[in-house]
Tab-separated table of C-alpha atoms in Angstrom:
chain	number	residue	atom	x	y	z
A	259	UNK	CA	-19.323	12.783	-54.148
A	260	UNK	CA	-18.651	14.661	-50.772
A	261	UNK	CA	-16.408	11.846	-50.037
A	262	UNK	CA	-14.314	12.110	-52.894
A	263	UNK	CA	-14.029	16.514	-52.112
A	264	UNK	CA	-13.070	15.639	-48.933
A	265	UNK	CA	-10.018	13.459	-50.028
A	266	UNK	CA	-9.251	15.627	-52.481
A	267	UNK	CA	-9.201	18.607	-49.941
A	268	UNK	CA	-6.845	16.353	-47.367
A	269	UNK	CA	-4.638	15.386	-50.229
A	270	UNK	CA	-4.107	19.171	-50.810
A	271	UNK	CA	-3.163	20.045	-47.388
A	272	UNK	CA	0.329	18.975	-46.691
A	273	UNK	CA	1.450	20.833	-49.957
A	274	UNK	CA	-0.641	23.945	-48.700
A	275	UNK	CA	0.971	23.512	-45.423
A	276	UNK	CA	4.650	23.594	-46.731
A	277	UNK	CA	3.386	27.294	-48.883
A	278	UNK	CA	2.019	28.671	-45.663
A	279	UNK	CA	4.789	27.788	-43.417
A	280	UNK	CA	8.409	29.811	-44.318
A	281	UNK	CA	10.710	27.517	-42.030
A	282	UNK	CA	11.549	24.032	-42.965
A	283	UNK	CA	10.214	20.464	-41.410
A	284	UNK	CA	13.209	20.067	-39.167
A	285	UNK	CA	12.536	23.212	-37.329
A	286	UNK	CA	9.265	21.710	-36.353
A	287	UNK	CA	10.385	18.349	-35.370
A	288	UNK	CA	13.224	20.401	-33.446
A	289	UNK	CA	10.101	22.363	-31.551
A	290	UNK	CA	8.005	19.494	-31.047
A	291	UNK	CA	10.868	17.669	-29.426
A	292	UNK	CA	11.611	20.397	-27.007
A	293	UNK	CA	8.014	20.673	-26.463
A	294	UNK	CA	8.184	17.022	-25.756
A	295	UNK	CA	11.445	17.561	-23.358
A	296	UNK	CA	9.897	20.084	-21.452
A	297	UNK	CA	6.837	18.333	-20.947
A	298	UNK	CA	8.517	15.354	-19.585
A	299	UNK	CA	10.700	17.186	-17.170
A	300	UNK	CA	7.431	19.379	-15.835
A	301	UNK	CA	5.602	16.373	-15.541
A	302	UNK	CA	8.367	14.307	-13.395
A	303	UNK	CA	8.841	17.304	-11.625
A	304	UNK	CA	5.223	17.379	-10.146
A	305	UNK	CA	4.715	13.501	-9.588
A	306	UNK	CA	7.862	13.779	-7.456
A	307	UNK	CA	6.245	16.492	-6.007
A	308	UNK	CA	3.243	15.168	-5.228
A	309	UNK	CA	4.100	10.942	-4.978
A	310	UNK	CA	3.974	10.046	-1.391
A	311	UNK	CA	7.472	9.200	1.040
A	312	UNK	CA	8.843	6.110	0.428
A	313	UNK	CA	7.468	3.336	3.123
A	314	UNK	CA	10.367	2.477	5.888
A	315	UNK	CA	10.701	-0.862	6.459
A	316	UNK	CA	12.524	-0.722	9.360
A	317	UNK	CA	10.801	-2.319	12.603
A	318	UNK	CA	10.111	-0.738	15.846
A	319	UNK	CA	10.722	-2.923	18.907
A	320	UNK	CA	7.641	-3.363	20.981
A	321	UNK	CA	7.497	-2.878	24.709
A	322	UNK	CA	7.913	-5.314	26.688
A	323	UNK	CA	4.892	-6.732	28.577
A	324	UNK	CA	4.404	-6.878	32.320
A	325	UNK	CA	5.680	-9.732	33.861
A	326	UNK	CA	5.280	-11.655	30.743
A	327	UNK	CA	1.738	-12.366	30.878
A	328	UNK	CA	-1.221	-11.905	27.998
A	329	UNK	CA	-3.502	-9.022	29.296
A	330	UNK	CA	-5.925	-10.267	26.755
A	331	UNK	CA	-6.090	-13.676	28.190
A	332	UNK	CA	-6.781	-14.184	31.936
A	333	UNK	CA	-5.344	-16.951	33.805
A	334	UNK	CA	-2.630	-17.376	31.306
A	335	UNK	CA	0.802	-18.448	33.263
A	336	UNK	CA	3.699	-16.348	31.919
A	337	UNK	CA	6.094	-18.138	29.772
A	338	UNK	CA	9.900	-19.378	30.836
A	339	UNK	CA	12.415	-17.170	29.440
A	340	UNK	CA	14.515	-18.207	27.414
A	341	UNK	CA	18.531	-18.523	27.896
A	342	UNK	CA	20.832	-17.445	24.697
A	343	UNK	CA	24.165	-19.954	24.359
A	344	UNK	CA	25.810	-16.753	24.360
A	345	UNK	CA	25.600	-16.271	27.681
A	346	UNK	CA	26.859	-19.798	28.912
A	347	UNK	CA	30.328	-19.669	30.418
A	348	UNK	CA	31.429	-23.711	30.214
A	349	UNK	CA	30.784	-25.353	26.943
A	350	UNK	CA	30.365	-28.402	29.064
A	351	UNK	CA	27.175	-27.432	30.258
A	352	UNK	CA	24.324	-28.884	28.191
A	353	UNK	CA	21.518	-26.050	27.071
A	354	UNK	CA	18.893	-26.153	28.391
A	355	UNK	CA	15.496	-27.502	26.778
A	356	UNK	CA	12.552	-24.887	25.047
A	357	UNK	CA	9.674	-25.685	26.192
A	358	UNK	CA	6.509	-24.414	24.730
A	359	UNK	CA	4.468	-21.795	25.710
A	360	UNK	CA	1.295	-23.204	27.994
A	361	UNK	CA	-1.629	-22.760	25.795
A	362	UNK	CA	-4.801	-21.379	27.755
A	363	UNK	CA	-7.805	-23.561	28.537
A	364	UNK	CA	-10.607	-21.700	26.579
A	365	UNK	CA	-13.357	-23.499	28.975
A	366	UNK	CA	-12.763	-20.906	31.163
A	367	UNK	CA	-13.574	-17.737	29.266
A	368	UNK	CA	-17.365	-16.723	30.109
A	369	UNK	CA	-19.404	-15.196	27.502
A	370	UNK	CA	-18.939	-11.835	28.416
A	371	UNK	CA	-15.191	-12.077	28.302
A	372	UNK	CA	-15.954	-13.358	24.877
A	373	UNK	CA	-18.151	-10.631	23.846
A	374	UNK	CA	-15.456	-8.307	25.559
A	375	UNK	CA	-12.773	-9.649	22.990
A	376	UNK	CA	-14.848	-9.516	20.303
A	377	UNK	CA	-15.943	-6.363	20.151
A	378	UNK	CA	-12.361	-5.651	20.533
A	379	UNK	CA	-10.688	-7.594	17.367
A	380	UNK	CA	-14.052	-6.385	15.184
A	381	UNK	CA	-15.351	-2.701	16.464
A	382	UNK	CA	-17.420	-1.956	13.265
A	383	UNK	CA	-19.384	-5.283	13.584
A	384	UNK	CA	-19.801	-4.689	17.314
A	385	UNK	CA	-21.173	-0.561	16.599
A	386	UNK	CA	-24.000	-2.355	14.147
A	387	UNK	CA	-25.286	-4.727	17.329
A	388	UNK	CA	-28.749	-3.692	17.996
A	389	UNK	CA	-30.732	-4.357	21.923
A	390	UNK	CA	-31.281	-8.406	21.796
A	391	UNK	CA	-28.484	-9.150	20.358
A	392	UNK	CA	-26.424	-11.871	21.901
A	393	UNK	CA	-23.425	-9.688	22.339
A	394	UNK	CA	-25.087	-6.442	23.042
């Protein structure tokens, strides 16, 4: 029974609606599109207010290193440089050969320098090292 008031009581509404109301539907649907409008355009205004710079993809050049040699790895020999054809006068000249970079003998490290380097690369691991601990 309450069921069947209340549908009987929604049913009624829209016509009570269109007594109440003087203007007609379209002024409404007009107003609730502005309303719409306006909400959009505040809303776009503040994310572009807030909505962080764009990221620059552009790289930096890095500095060049000392004499060519790996502070982070002692003993290392510094690498041959490396001539451009560009600057090669006589095309009869062969270029010359790349050779790769000498790779470092890692018998040598001692375990200190490897506990130096790695609490280095991982600082938050190294902070949670307690007295005992190999790398302490």
């Amino acid at each position: 029974m309450k069921r069947a008031r209340l549908r009987q009581r929604l049913q009624q509404l829209p016509p009570w609606l269109e007594k109440t109301l003087p203007a007609e539907r379209n002024f409404y649907v007009l107003v609730a599109v502005a309303f719409g409008v306006v909400g959009y355009l505040a809303g776009v205004s503040l994310l572009g207010r807030f909505e962080s710079p764009p990221i620059s993809l552009d790289e930096t050049p890095l500095p060049p290193v000392e004499g060519g040699v790996n502070p982070v790895l002692p003993g290392t020999a510094p690498a041959e440089p490396i001539n451009d054809p560009a600057e090669l006068t006589t095309p009869s000249v062969p270029a010359p050969e790349i050779k790769p970079a000498p790779v470092p003998d890692r018998s040598e490290f001692t375990e200190a320098e490897n506990c130096r380097i790695w609490k280095r690369t991982f600082p938050e691991a190294a902070a949670k090292l307690k007295p005992g601990d190999s790398c302490y």
